[in-house]
Amino acid sequence: MSHHTSPSSPAPPCAASAPRSAVVGYVEDVGPGRGCLPPRAWYAASDAASLCLNGRWRFRLSPTADARDDSFAEPGYDAGDWDEIAVPGHWVLQGHGAPIYTNQRYPFPVDPPRVPTENPTGDHLRLFDLPQGWPRDGGAVLRFDGVESCARVWLNGTELGDFKGSRLPHEFAVGQLLRPGGNVLAVRVHQWSAGSYLEDQDQWWLPGIFRDVTLLHRPAGAVRDHFVHASYDHRSGEGTLRVDSDVDGRVTVPALGIDIATGEPVSVPVEPWSAEIPRLYDGVLATEGERVPLRIGFRTVAVTDGLIEVNGRPVLFKGVNRHEWHPGTGRALDPETMREDVLLMKRHNINAVRTSHYPPHPAFLDLCDAYGLWVIDECDLETHGFTEQSWRGNPVDDDRWTPALLDRAVRMVERDKNHPSVVVWSLGNEAGTGRGLTAMAEWIRGRDGSRLLHYEGDRSCRDTDLYSRMYADHEEVERIGRRLDGGGHKRRELPFLLCEYGHAMGNGPGGLADYQRLFTAYERLQGGFVWEWIDHGITDDRHGFAYGGDFGEELHDGNFVCDGLLFPDREPSPGLIEYKKVIEPVRIEGGGRGGTVRIHNAHDVADLSALAFEWSFQADGATVARGALPVPQLAPGESADVKLPEPPGVQGAETHWTVRAVLASDTPWARRGHEVAWGQFPVAQRPRLGFAGDRVPRVGHGRITLGPASFDARTGEPRSIGPVDLTGLRLDVWRAPTDNDEGASWQGGPRHGLLWRALGLHRMRHRLDAVEAGGDALTVRTRVAPAAREVGLATVYRWTSDGERLKLTVTVTPEGEWTVPLPRLGVRFGLPGSADRVRWYGGGPGEAYPDTKSASRIGRWESTVDALHTPYVRPQENGARADVRWAEIGGLRIEGEPEFWFTARRWTSEELDAADHRTDLTPGDRVWVNLDHGQHGIGSQSCGPGPLPRYFLRAEPTEFSFVFTVTGAR
């Protein structure tokens, strides 16, 4: 029996839409469209003929939706003077108009369902011939996989209909209209429509035909729709398969010996599908007219005893929110870009994707099936802009819009229902609450009871199967984990997800490790999804990557569109490297008894048989021995203490063990030897720096000399150390505020970047109180303070030397009442611009800050000055290396006691602060070095919480030292 005709599965609303005669009225009609076929399951290929209509299309842009001239759709129309654009594509990224970025505000007056007269409208033309041998029997379907935001379609002069729902497929029956040659496909696309009110996702507004256009032959007896039901019983180890089809046929799965009729169930022993072990079985659905390949994954999703379980095991989501994005083509993604996303996720230990905030290109879900990712598939629905009027007029609570909402839910579920990777349906995002959402939830439950339902805005959990929140801070998340968060009884008994957390805007996010500790401590907390996967910068010669406001938008939200773990060119940011470490599926902890290391298998499903373990032993950051480490094949959740070898005999050095878990053999997503997890722990502590400063400073000719250094006698500032020139060494507390320092206006807690600027920390004054050259030291006393404020930092620089080395001891004493933490605390100085190579012993290889340094590994590292810089789309504080014992740059070796933060760049923090884009940064004739005793934490307050108080850099009495030695290497 066809599942479509089941009483629990009402007919999709688009199929029931009444025809209308108005020429332009469809643009502002709240309905989903007319003329389209009922939605059905998507599959990439079958043995039926198909013709891809992607490529170069003729294009004409009009400023309004006035559609009095439809003659372009007629055969014979001369479009020779039209432009050409690529389809899939967005016309605003191909020289016609401009993109617009807003986070939540509609870029047009909120007067639903009306839209502006100024409504850019693109007419598209594609002429095509049928391929040689195209079958003459049966029918044909014309499929559009994605068009923003409203389209009207003609074939050979006959109007087929119109549709809305940008990120969803729409099909038309066209068999009777096709000709062997000279077919004319005409599509009119409007940027704004009633549908735009339902598509206020945080992203660029980009009109156009941005997904595939395909002509599909439909032979007599072809598959119309099919639903693969493939459950798994973890107690018996059997999978049960039933394939419902609108057209009778047979289902074969050779590997399982299955040959059954459609609609007939069969149970056989199987290997289940999971994100960690994505076992797929190849099968075929064969009807009278078509053979459709099946990729079947057996799995069962349920909430059991308040936990999300797949195949009888709780899962911990280590996820990301993924918008579709490419810096040159926008949301028009090619298969290789989609595959690159999945491979990057797998290689960085990510196991889940929330498809924010719309169903992705269906090929992406094929990749999630094949490589293994849990998916929350989210409907193409967001009405966030109605918050500007307290949700007044919100379509989600207006019955007139319910058919359009249902249409979107139906099209998502029908298209994606056969993907084992999809374990949760999401009703949408930030659309308030209302009857329309309840109608969507009821329809989905009636059609597919095998998956869970999600919607973050439903705090009562009336329509959902789990409790979901965005950006809850650590304290609240812990309360939720302990079930002390209030709310109704039903909500407290449900599993909890952070559907968005860890806002990855600019430098950050901070605090990920602190969240992960909560996720592992409380079983109710089943993980979360970092916002988000990739920066949406647009390739632009003038700006490097452009963001909101760079195209003259009337309203925009700046670089809030650049908040990803990847830079726009898909280079991983330090935030992604940090996240990989935080969520690694094997925990490696040292300090066990008797020279052991504890290995904990944090996988949900897999044992450790796919991994090989190796140890190495470091002395002062250099590896002096290494070897293989036998580790038992622990089951998920199991731990073992594994004996390490006897450490090599190393005297007088700081030593560490490092243990790595790597792939034991090639996988579809990474090569043998790919690092999955690592742990590092100390053995012998670092010896103290020995220094006896017994040289006497000498004064003469306006200079003070002390050991290898020369100082200005008037100011006490060092001018050179040996042959190395120094500029402007002084206390520094300022950093170019990060996006997370600046914070978001709607977030609670202090926005430190604003407070720092209000206090004047970006314009500190340095008062010289005394220069004292006496005994065995040069002492310089200063007061560092902002204008117009009474607070200050009494700062003493004490210089000593043993003849070859120079030691600086800095003592800082706060004066006045400091109510805000400091951005940084250390010294800054300039070196000649020829300084380029950097070597250091400490944390690396990448940048780190107090709450983003889980991935910082102690070792010896090398870099150029330019490579130390992290190229955030909007320039900001970056590039610090943590826990540095010593660094060498520009002919100097600098040792710190205690360890310090090291930064070197070719511009000052003030120049970094003044820059809006990468291209604003111009190297000068100096390399500016920061040696910091402390740095303030990062947090994720660009949308989430600020840094935890333990990461605040408080103004308090402090002393730290550096020893400078001339190395000779410049």
CSV table of N, CA, C and O in Angstrom, one decimal, residues 827-887:
chain,number,residue,atom,x,y,z
A,827,VAL,N,54.8,43.6,28.5
A,827,VAL,CA,55.6,44.7,27.8
A,827,VAL,C,55.5,44.5,26.3
A,827,VAL,O,55.4,43.4,25.8
A,828,ARG,N,55.7,45.7,25.6
A,828,ARG,CA,55.7,45.7,24.2
A,828,ARG,C,56.9,46.4,23.7
A,828,ARG,O,57.3,47.4,24.3
A,829,PHE,N,57.5,46.0,22.6
A,829,PHE,CA,58.6,46.7,22.1
A,829,PHE,C,58.7,46.4,20.6
A,829,PHE,O,58.1,45.5,20.1
A,830,GLY,N,59.4,47.3,19.8
A,830,GLY,CA,59.6,47.1,18.4
A,830,GLY,C,61.0,46.7,18.1
A,830,GLY,O,62.0,47.1,18.7
A,831,LEU,N,61.0,45.8,17.1
A,831,LEU,CA,62.3,45.3,16.5
A,831,LEU,C,62.4,45.8,15.0
A,831,LEU,O,61.3,46.1,14.4
A,832,PRO,N,63.6,45.8,14.5
A,832,PRO,CA,63.7,46.1,13.0
A,832,PRO,C,62.8,45.2,12.2
A,832,PRO,O,62.6,44.0,12.5
A,833,GLY,N,62.3,45.7,11.1
A,833,GLY,CA,61.4,45.0,10.2
A,833,GLY,C,62.0,43.8,9.6
A,833,GLY,O,61.3,42.9,9.1
A,834,SER,N,63.4,43.7,9.7
A,834,SER,CA,64.0,42.5,9.1
A,834,SER,C,63.8,41.2,10.0
A,834,SER,O,64.1,40.1,9.5
A,835,ALA,N,63.4,41.4,11.2
A,835,ALA,CA,63.1,40.3,12.0
A,835,ALA,C,62.0,39.4,11.4
A,835,ALA,O,60.9,40.0,11.1
A,836,ASP,N,62.2,38.2,11.2
A,836,ASP,CA,61.2,37.4,10.4
A,836,ASP,C,61.0,36.0,11.0
A,836,ASP,O,59.9,35.6,11.3
A,837,ARG,N,62.1,35.3,11.3
A,837,ARG,CA,62.0,33.9,11.8
A,837,ARG,C,61.8,33.9,13.3
A,837,ARG,O,62.4,34.7,14.0
A,838,VAL,N,60.9,33.1,13.8
A,838,VAL,CA,60.6,33.0,15.2
A,838,VAL,C,60.8,31.5,15.6
A,838,VAL,O,60.2,30.6,14.9
A,839,ARG,N,61.5,31.3,16.7
A,839,ARG,CA,61.5,29.9,17.3
A,839,ARG,C,61.1,30.1,18.8
A,839,ARG,O,61.4,31.1,19.4
A,840,TRP,N,60.4,29.1,19.3
A,840,TRP,CA,60.0,29.2,20.7
A,840,TRP,C,59.8,27.8,21.3
A,840,TRP,O,59.5,26.9,20.6
A,841,TYR,N,59.9,27.8,22.6
A,841,TYR,CA,59.6,26.6,23.4
A,841,TYR,C,58.4,27.0,24.3
A,841,TYR,O,58.5,27.8,25.2
A,842,GLY,N,57.3,26.3,24.1
A,842,GLY,CA,56.1,26.5,24.8
A,842,GLY,C,54.9,26.0,24.1
A,842,GLY,O,55.0,25.0,23.3
A,843,GLY,N,53.8,26.6,24.3
A,843,GLY,CA,52.6,26.2,23.7
A,843,GLY,C,52.5,26.5,22.2
A,843,GLY,O,52.9,27.5,21.7
A,844,GLY,N,52.0,25.5,21.4
A,844,GLY,CA,51.9,25.7,20.0
A,844,GLY,C,51.2,24.5,19.3
A,844,GLY,O,50.6,23.7,20.1
A,845,PRO,N,51.1,24.5,18.0
A,845,PRO,CA,51.8,25.4,17.1
A,845,PRO,C,50.9,26.7,16.9
A,845,PRO,O,51.4,27.7,16.4
A,846,GLY,N,49.6,26.7,17.2
A,846,GLY,CA,48.8,27.8,16.9
A,846,GLY,C,48.5,28.7,18.1
A,846,GLY,O,49.0,28.5,19.2
A,847,GLU,N,47.7,29.7,17.9
A,847,GLU,CA,47.4,30.7,18.9
A,847,GLU,C,46.6,30.1,20.0
A,847,GLU,O,45.9,29.1,19.9
A,848,ALA,N,46.6,30.7,21.2
A,848,ALA,CA,45.9,30.3,22.3
A,848,ALA,C,45.7,31.4,23.3
A,848,ALA,O,46.5,32.4,23.4
A,849,TYR,N,44.6,31.4,24.1
A,849,TYR,CA,44.3,32.4,25.1
A,849,TYR,C,43.8,31.6,26.3
A,849,TYR,O,43.6,30.4,26.3
A,850,PRO,N,43.6,32.2,27.4
A,850,PRO,CA,43.3,31.5,28.7
A,850,PRO,C,42.2,30.4,28.6
A,850,PRO,O,42.3,29.4,29.2
A,851,ASP,N,41.1,30.7,27.8
A,851,ASP,CA,40.0,29.8,27.7
A,851,ASP,C,39.9,29.2,26.3
A,851,ASP,O,38.9,28.6,26.0
A,852,THR,N,41.0,29.2,25.6
A,852,THR,CA,41.1,28.6,24.2
A,852,THR,C,42.4,27.8,24.0
A,852,THR,O,42.9,27.8,22.9
A,853,LYS,N,43.0,27.3,25.1
A,853,LYS,CA,44.3,26.7,24.9
A,853,LYS,C,44.3,25.2,25.2
A,853,LYS,O,45.4,24.6,25.4
A,854,SER,N,43.2,24.5,25.0
A,854,SER,CA,43.2,23.0,25.1
A,854,SER,C,44.1,22.4,24.1
A,854,SER,O,44.7,21.4,24.3
A,855,ALA,N,44.2,23.0,22.9
A,855,ALA,CA,44.9,22.4,21.8
A,855,ALA,C,46.4,22.9,21.7
A,855,ALA,O,47.1,22.6,20.8
A,856,SER,N,46.8,23.7,22.7
A,856,SER,CA,48.1,24.2,22.8
A,856,SER,C,49.0,23.1,23.4
A,856,SER,O,48.9,22.7,24.5
A,857,ARG,N,50.0,22.7,22.6
A,857,ARG,CA,50.9,21.6,23.0
A,857,ARG,C,52.3,22.1,23.3
A,857,ARG,O,52.8,22.8,22.5
A,858,ILE,N,52.9,21.7,24.4
A,858,ILE,CA,54.2,22.1,24.7
A,858,ILE,C,55.2,21.4,23.8
A,858,ILE,O,55.2,20.2,23.7
A,859,GLY,N,56.0,22.3,23.2
A,859,GLY,CA,57.1,21.8,22.3
A,859,GLY,C,57.9,22.9,21.8
A,859,GLY,O,57.8,24.0,22.2
A,860,ARG,N,58.8,22.5,20.9
A,860,ARG,CA,59.6,23.5,20.2
A,860,ARG,C,59.0,23.8,18.8
A,860,ARG,O,58.7,22.8,18.1
A,861,TRP,N,58.8,25.0,18.5
A,861,TRP,CA,58.1,25.4,17.3
A,861,TRP,C,58.9,26.5,16.5
A,861,TRP,O,59.7,27.2,17.1
A,862,GLU,N,58.6,26.6,15.2
A,862,GLU,CA,59.2,27.6,14.4
A,862,GLU,C,58.1,28.2,13.5
A,862,GLU,O,57.1,27.5,13.1
A,863,SER,N,58.3,29.5,13.1
A,863,SER,CA,57.3,30.2,12.3
A,863,SER,C,58.0,31.4,11.7
A,863,SER,O,59.0,31.9,12.2
A,864,THR,N,57.3,32.0,10.7
A,864,THR,CA,57.7,33.3,10.3
A,864,THR,C,56.8,34.3,11.1
A,864,THR,O,55.7,33.9,11.7
A,865,VAL,N,57.1,35.5,11.2
A,865,VAL,CA,56.3,36.5,11.8
A,865,VAL,C,54.9,36.6,11.2
A,865,VAL,O,53.9,36.6,11.8
A,866,ASP,N,54.9,36.6,9.8
A,866,ASP,CA,53.6,36.7,9.1
A,866,ASP,C,52.7,35.5,9.4
A,866,ASP,O,51.5,35.6,9.6
A,867,ALA,N,53.3,34.3,9.6
A,867,ALA,CA,52.5,33.1,9.8
A,867,ALA,C,52.0,33.0,11.3
A,867,ALA,O,51.0,32.3,11.5
A,868,LEU,N,52.6,33.8,12.2
A,868,LEU,CA,52.0,33.9,13.5
A,868,LEU,C,50.7,34.6,13.5
A,868,LEU,O,49.9,34.4,14.4
A,869,HIS,N,50.4,35.4,12.6
A,869,HIS,CA,49.2,36.2,12.5
A,869,HIS,C,48.0,35.3,12.1
A,869,HIS,O,48.1,34.5,11.1
A,870,THR,N,46.9,35.5,12.8
A,870,THR,CA,45.7,34.8,12.4
A,870,THR,C,44.8,35.7,11.6
A,870,THR,O,44.4,36.8,12.1
A,871,PRO,N,44.5,35.5,10.3
A,871,PRO,CA,43.8,36.5,9.5
A,871,PRO,C,42.3,36.5,9.6
A,871,PRO,O,41.6,36.1,8.7
A,872,TYR,N,41.8,36.9,10.8
A,872,TYR,CA,40.4,37.0,11.0
A,872,TYR,C,39.8,38.0,9.9
A,872,TYR,O,40.5,39.0,9.6
A,873,VAL,N,38.6,37.7,9.5
A,873,VAL,CA,38.0,38.6,8.4
A,873,VAL,C,37.9,40.0,8.9
A,873,VAL,O,38.2,40.9,8.1
A,874,ARG,N,37.5,40.3,10.1
A,874,ARG,CA,37.7,41.6,10.7
A,874,ARG,C,38.9,41.5,11.7
A,874,ARG,O,38.9,40.8,12.6
A,875,PRO,N,39.9,42.3,11.4
A,875,PRO,CA,41.1,42.2,12.2
A,875,PRO,C,40.9,42.5,13.7
A,875,PRO,O,40.0,43.4,14.0
A,876,GLN,N,41.5,41.8,14.5
A,876,GLN,CA,41.4,41.9,16.0
A,876,GLN,C,42.5,41.2,16.7
A,876,GLN,O,43.3,40.6,16.0
A,877,GLU,N,42.6,41.3,18.0
A,877,GLU,CA,43.6,40.6,18.7
A,877,GLU,C,43.8,39.1,18.3
A,877,GLU,O,42.8,38.4,18.2
A,878,ASN,N,45.0,38.7,18.0
A,878,ASN,CA,45.2,37.3,17.6
A,878,ASN,C,46.7,36.9,17.7
A,878,ASN,O,47.5,37.8,18.1
A,879,GLY,N,46.9,35.7,17.6
A,879,GLY,CA,48.3,35.2,17.4
A,879,GLY,C,49.1,34.9,18.6
A,879,GLY,O,50.3,34.6,18.5
A,880,ALA,N,48.5,35.1,19.8
A,880,ALA,CA,49.3,34.8,21.0
A,880,ALA,C,49.7,33.3,21.1
A,880,ALA,O,48.8,32.5,20.8
A,881,ARG,N,50.9,33.0,21.6
A,881,ARG,CA,51.3,31.7,21.9
A,881,ARG,C,51.4,31.6,23.4
A,881,ARG,O,52.0,32.5,24.0
A,882,ALA,N,50.9,30.5,24.0
A,882,ALA,CA,50.7,30.4,25.4
A,882,ALA,C,51.9,29.6,26.0
A,882,ALA,O,52.6,28.9,25.4
A,883,ASP,N,52.1,29.9,27.3
A,883,ASP,CA,53.0,29.1,28.2
A,883,ASP,C,54.4,29.0,27.6
A,883,ASP,O,55.1,28.0,27.6
A,884,VAL,N,54.9,30.2,27.0
A,884,VAL,CA,56.2,30.2,26.4
A,884,VAL,C,57.3,30.3,27.4
A,884,VAL,O,57.3,31.1,28.3
A,885,ARG,N,58.3,29.4,27.3
A,885,ARG,CA,59.4,29.4,28.2
A,885,ARG,C,60.5,30.3,27.6
A,885,ARG,O,61.1,31.1,28.4
A,886,TRP,N,60.8,30.2,26.3
A,886,TRP,CA,61.7,31.1,25.7
A,886,TRP,C,61.3,31.2,24.2
A,886,TRP,O,60.6,30.4,23.6
A,887,ALA,N,61.6,32.4,23.7
A,887,ALA,CA,61.4,32.7,22.2
A,887,ALA,C,62.6,33.4,21.7
A,887,ALA,O,63.3,34.1,22.4
